[in-house]
Short mmCIF file of C-alpha atoms in Angstrom, two decimals:
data_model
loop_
_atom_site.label_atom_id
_atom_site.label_comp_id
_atom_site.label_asym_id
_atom_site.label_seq_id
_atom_site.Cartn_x
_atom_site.Cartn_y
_atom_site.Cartn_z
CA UNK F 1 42.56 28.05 -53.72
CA UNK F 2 39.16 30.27 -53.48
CA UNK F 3 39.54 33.22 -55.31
CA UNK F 4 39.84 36.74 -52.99
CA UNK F 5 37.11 39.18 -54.08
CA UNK F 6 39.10 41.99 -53.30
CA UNK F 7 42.21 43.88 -55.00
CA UNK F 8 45.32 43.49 -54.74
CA UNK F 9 48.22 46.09 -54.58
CA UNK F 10 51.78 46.31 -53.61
CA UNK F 11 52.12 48.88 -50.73
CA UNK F 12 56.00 48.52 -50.89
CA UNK F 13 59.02 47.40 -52.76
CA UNK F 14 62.01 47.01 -51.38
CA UNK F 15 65.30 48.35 -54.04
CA UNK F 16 66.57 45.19 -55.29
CA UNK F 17 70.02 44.12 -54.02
CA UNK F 18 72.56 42.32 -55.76
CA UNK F 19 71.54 38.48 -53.64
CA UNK F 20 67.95 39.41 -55.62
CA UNK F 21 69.20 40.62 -58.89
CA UNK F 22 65.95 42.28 -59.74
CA UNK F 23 63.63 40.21 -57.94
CA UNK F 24 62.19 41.39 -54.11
CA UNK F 25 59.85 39.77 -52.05
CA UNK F 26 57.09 41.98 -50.55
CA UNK F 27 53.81 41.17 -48.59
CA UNK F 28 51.16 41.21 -50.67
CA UNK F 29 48.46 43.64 -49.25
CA UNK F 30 44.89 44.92 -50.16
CA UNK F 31 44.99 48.80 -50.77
CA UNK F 32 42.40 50.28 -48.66
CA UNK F 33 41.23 47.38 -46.43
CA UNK F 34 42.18 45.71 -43.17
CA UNK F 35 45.36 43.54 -43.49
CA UNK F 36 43.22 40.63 -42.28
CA UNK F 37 41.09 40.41 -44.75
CA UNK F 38 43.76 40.29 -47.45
CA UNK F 39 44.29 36.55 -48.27
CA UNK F 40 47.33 34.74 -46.64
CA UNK F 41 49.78 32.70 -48.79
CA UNK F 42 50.94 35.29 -51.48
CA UNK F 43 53.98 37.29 -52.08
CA UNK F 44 54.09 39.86 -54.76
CA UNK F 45 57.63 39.93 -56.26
CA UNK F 46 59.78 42.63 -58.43
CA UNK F 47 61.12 41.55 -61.55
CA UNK F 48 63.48 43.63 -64.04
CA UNK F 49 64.28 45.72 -61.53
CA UNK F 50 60.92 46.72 -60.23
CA UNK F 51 59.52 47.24 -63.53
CA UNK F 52 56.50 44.80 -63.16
CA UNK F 53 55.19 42.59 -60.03
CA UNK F 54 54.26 39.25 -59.76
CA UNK F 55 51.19 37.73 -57.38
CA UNK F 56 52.80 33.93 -56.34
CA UNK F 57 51.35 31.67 -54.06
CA UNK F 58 54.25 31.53 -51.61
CA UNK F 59 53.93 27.93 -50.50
CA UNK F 60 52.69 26.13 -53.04
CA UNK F 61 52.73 25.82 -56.65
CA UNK F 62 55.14 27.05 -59.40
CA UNK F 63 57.38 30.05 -58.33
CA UNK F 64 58.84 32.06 -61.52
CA UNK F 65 61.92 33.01 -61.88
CA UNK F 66 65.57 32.40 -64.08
CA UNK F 67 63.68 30.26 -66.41
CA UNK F 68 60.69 32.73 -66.83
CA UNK F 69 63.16 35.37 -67.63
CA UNK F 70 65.22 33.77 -70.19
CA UNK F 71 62.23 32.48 -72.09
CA UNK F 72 61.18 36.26 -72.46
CA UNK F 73 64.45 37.09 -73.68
CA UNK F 74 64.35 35.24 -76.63
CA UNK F 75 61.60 37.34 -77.78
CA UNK F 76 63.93 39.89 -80.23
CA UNK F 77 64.15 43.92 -79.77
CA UNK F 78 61.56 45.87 -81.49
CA UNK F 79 59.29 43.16 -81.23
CA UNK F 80 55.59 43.81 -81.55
CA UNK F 81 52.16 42.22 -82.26
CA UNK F 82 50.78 39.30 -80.31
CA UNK F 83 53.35 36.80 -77.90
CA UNK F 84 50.95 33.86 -76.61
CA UNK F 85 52.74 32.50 -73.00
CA UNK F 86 51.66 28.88 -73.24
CA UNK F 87 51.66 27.45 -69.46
CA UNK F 88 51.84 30.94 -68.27
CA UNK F 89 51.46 30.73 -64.50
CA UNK F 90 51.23 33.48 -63.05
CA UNK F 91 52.25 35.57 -65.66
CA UNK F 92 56.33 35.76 -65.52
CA UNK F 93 57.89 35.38 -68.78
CA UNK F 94 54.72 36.73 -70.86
CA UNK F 95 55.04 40.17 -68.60
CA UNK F 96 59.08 40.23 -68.88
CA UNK F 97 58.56 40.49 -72.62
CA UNK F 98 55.82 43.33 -72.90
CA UNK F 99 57.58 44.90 -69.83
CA UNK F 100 61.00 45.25 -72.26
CA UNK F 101 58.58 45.24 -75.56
CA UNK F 102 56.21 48.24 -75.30
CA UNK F 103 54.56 47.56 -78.58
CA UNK F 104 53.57 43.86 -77.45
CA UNK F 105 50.11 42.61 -77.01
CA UNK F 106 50.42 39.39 -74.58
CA UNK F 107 47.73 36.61 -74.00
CA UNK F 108 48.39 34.19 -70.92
CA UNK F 109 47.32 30.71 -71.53
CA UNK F 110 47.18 28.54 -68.26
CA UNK F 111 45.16 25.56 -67.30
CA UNK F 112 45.12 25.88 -63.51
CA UNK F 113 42.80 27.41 -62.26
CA UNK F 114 44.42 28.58 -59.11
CA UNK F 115 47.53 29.92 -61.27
CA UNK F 116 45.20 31.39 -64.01
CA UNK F 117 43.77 33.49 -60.99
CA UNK F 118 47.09 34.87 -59.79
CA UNK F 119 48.11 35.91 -63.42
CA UNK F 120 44.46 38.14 -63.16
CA UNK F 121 45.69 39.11 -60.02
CA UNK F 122 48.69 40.13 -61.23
CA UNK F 123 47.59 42.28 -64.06
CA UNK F 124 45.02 44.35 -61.43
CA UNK F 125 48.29 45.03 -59.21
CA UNK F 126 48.53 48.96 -59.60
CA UNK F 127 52.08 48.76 -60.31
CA UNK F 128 51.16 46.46 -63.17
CA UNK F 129 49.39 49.53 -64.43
CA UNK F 130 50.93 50.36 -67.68
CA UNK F 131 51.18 46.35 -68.80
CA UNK F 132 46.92 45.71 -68.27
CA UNK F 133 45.81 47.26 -71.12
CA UNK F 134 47.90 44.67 -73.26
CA UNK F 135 47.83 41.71 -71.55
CA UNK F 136 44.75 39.56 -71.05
CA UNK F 137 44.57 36.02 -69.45
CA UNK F 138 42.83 32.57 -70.98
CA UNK F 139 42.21 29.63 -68.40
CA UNK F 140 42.23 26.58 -70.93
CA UNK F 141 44.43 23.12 -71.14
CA UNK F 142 46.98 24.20 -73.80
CA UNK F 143 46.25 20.74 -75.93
CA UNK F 144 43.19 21.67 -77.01
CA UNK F 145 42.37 20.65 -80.67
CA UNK F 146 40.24 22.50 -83.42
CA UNK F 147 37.05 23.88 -82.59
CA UNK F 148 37.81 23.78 -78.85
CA UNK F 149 41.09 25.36 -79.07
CA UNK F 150 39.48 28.45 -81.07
CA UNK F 151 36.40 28.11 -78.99
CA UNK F 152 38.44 29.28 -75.46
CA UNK F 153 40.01 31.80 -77.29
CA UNK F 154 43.02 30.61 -78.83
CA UNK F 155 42.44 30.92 -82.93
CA UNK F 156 44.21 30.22 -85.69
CA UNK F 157 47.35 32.03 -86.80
CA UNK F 158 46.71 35.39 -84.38
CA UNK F 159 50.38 35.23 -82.72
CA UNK F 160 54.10 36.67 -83.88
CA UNK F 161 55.53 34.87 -81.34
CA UNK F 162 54.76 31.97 -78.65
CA UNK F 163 56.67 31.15 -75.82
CA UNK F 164 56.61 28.06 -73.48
CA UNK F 165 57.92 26.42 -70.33
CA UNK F 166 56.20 23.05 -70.00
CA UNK F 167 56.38 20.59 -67.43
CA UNK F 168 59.55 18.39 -67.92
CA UNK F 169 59.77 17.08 -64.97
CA UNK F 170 59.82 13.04 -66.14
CA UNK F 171 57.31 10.91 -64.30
CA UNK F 172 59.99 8.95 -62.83
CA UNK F 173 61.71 11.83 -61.18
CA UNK F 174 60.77 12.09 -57.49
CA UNK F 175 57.72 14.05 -57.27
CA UNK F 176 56.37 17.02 -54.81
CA UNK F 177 53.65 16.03 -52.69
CA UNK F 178 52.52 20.14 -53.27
CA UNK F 179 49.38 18.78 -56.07
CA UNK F 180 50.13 22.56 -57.80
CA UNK F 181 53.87 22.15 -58.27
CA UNK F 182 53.77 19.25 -59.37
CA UNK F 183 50.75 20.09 -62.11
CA UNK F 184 53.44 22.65 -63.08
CA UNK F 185 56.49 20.38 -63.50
CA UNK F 186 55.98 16.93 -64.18
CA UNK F 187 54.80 15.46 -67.57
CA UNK F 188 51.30 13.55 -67.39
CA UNK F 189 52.14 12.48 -70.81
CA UNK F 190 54.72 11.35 -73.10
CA UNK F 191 53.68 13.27 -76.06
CA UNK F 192 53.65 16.56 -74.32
CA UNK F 193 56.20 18.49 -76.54
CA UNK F 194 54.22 17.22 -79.48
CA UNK F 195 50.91 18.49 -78.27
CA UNK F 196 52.22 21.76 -77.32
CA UNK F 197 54.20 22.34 -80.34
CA UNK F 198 51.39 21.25 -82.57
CA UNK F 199 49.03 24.52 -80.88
CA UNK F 200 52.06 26.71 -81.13
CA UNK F 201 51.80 25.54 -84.61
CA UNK F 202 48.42 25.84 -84.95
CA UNK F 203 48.12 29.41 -83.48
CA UNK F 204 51.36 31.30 -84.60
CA UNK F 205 51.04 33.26 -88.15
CA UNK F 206 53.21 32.04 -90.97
CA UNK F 207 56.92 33.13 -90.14
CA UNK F 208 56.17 33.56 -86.59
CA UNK F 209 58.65 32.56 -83.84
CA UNK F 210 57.96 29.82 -81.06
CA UNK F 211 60.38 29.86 -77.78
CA UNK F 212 61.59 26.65 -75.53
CA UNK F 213 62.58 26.27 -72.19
CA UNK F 214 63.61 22.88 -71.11
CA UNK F 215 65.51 20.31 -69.64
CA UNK F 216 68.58 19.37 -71.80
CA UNK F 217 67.34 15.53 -71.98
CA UNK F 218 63.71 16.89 -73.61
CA UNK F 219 65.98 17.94 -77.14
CA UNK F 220 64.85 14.78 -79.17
CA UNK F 221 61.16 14.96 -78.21
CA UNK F 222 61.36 18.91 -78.52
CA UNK F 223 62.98 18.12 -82.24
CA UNK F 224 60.58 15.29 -83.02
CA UNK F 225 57.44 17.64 -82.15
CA UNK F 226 58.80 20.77 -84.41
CA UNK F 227 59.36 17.73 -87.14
CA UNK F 228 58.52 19.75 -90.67
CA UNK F 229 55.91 22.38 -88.77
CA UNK F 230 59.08 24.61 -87.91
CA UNK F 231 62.71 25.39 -89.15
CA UNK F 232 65.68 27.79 -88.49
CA UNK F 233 66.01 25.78 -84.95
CA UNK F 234 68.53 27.52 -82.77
CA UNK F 235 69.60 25.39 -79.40
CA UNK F 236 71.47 27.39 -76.84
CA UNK F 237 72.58 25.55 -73.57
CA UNK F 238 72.20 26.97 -70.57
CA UNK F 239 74.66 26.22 -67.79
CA UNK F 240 75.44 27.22 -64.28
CA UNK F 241 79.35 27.90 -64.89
CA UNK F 242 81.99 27.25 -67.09
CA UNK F 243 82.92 23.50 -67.17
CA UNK F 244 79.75 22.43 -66.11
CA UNK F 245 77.06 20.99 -67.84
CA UNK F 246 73.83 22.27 -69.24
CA UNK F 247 71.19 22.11 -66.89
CA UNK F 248 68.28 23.67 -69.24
CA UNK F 249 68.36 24.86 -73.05
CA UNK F 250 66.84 27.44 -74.82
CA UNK F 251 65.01 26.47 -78.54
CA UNK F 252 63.77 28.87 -80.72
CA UNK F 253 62.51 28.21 -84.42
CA UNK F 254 60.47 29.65 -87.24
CA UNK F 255 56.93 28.04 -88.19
CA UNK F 256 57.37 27.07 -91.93
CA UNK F 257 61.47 27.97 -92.02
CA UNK F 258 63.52 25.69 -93.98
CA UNK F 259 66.67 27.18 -92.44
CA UNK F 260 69.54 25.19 -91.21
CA UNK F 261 69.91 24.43 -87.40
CA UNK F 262 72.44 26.04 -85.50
CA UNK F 263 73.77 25.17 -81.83
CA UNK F 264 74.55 28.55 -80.34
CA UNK F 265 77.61 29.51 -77.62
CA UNK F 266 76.20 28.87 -73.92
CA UNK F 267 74.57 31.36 -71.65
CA UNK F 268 76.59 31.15 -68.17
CA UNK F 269 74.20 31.63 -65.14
CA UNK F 270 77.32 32.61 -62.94
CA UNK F 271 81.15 33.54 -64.49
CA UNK F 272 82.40 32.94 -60.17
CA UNK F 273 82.42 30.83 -57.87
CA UNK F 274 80.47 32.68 -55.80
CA UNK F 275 76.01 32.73 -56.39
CA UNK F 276 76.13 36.55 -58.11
CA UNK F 277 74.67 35.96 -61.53
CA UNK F 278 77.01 36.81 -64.40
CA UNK F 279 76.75 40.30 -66.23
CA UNK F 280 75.73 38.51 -68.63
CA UNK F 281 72.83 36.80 -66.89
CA UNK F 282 71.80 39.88 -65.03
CA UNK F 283 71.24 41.61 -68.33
CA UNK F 284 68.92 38.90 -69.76
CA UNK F 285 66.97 38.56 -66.33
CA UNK F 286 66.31 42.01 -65.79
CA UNK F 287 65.53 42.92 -69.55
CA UNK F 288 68.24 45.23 -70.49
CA UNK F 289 69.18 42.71 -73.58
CA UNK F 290 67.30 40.04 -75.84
CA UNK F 291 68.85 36.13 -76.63
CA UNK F 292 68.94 37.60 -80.47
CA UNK F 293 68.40 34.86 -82.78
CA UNK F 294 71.66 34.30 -85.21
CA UNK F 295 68.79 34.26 -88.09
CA UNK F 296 66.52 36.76 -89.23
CA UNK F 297 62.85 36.53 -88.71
CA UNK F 298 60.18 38.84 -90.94
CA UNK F 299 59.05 41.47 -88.65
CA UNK F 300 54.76 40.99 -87.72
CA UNK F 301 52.83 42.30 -89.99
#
């Protein structure tokens, strides 16, 4: 995708209703010049309610949403310092959580280059405003190693928290012939929770908090990859109503914690038979609560 040289705004948001819970599509437009020179294939979305905007490519590639906003949940009230969003896209889940956490400073790390553009889009949206100033974007493969890593920007022990939502789609699944999604979702290796884990490792300070989105069947190589780097793993299953079964889970841990593991109650995505997300749900999607963790972390320094 060629990169627009022009700026892109949100002319109009629609209120959210309860079908978007928080999240409304609107045209993305260029303030101040012709509609047809505004590039096609985008939609700028509302999350929390309007309280920050998304650029997406609308056909193509990863589109945030539930998962985005559950990862920033787990990021605890009152946080502050630095968050790193490893596999950031277009920015989702690192925005939810300095769009609920004013005293956060948030670094996007993404490797495509056509997603690392809309994240910079993103943060010149004028509605996006009050989030630029702390928020900054770094277009680099997440498993870089050592000199590399630091080189692109990513250095040793300079986060409080990271957060990540890798690909785990399994290479056996059916894949999308859309080359962007599927760069997004599937795994191109079978060490890929190790790698990732071991630059959250590498990059979080001493006592700082990593956050996991993932598919249910990912636990063991999620476990294997924390190994002795992290403790105080909490695993909270995330399911789409009661009686059914997890569909995603949410891991959060403590780099150099020797705390016990707990397996927390379930987040329910609906509490109805009907598609109306659960009070519950709303709250964590739209940032009015945090997933506290059960254990205390020390607060950044």
């Amino acid at each position: 995708m060629p990169e627009p040289e022009i700026s892109i705004g949100v002319v109009q948001t629609p209120a959210s209703g309860q079908g978007g819970e928080g999240r409304a599509t609107v045209v993305a437009t260029s303030a101040g010049i012709d509609p047809g020179q505004v590039p096609t294939g985008f939609t700028v979305d509302a999350f929390h309610n309007g309280a920050f905007h998304l650029l997406q490519p609308s056909g193509a590639g990863h589109r945030a949403g539930i998962d985005a906003m559950l990862l920033a949940a787990t990021v605890p009230e009152a946080a502050r310092g630095s968050l790193a969003d490893l596999g950031a896209g277009a920015g989702a889940a690192g925005l939810a959580a300095a769009s609920r956490l004013t005293d956060l400073e948030v670094v996007l790390v993404e490797r495509a280059t056509a997603m690392a553009h809309c994240a910079r889009a993103t943060l010149e949206l004028a509605a996006n405003a009050h989030l630029a100033a702390r928020a900054r974007v770094i277009e680099a493969d997440v498993t870089l190693r050592g000199a590399q890593r630091r080189a692109v920007g990513l250095a040793d022990e300079a986060h409080d928290y990271v957060i990540m939502n890798p690909p785990f789609n399994s290479g056996r699944d059916r894949k999308t012939p859309d080359p962007l999604k599927a760069e997004a979702h599937a795994m191109e290796i079978e060490d890929l929770f190790e790698r990732w884990l071991r630059t959250a490792n590498a990059i979080l300070k001493p006592g700082g908090q990593v956050s996991i989105i993932a598919r249910p069947e990912s636990l063991g190589d999620i476990l294997m990859g924390m190994g002795k780097r992290f403790g105080g793993i909490e695993i909270t299953p995330v399911r789409p109503r009661l009686g059914d079964d997890a569909i995603r889970i949410l891991v959060t841990a403590i780099k150099g914690s020797r705390a016990r593991m707990l397996l927390r109650d379930r987040i329910l995505l609906h509490d109805g038979p009907g598609h109306a997300l659960s009070p519950q749900m709303s709250d964590l999607s739209n940032g009015r609560v945090a997933w506290t963790r059960r254990s205390k972390i020390r607060p950044p320094r």
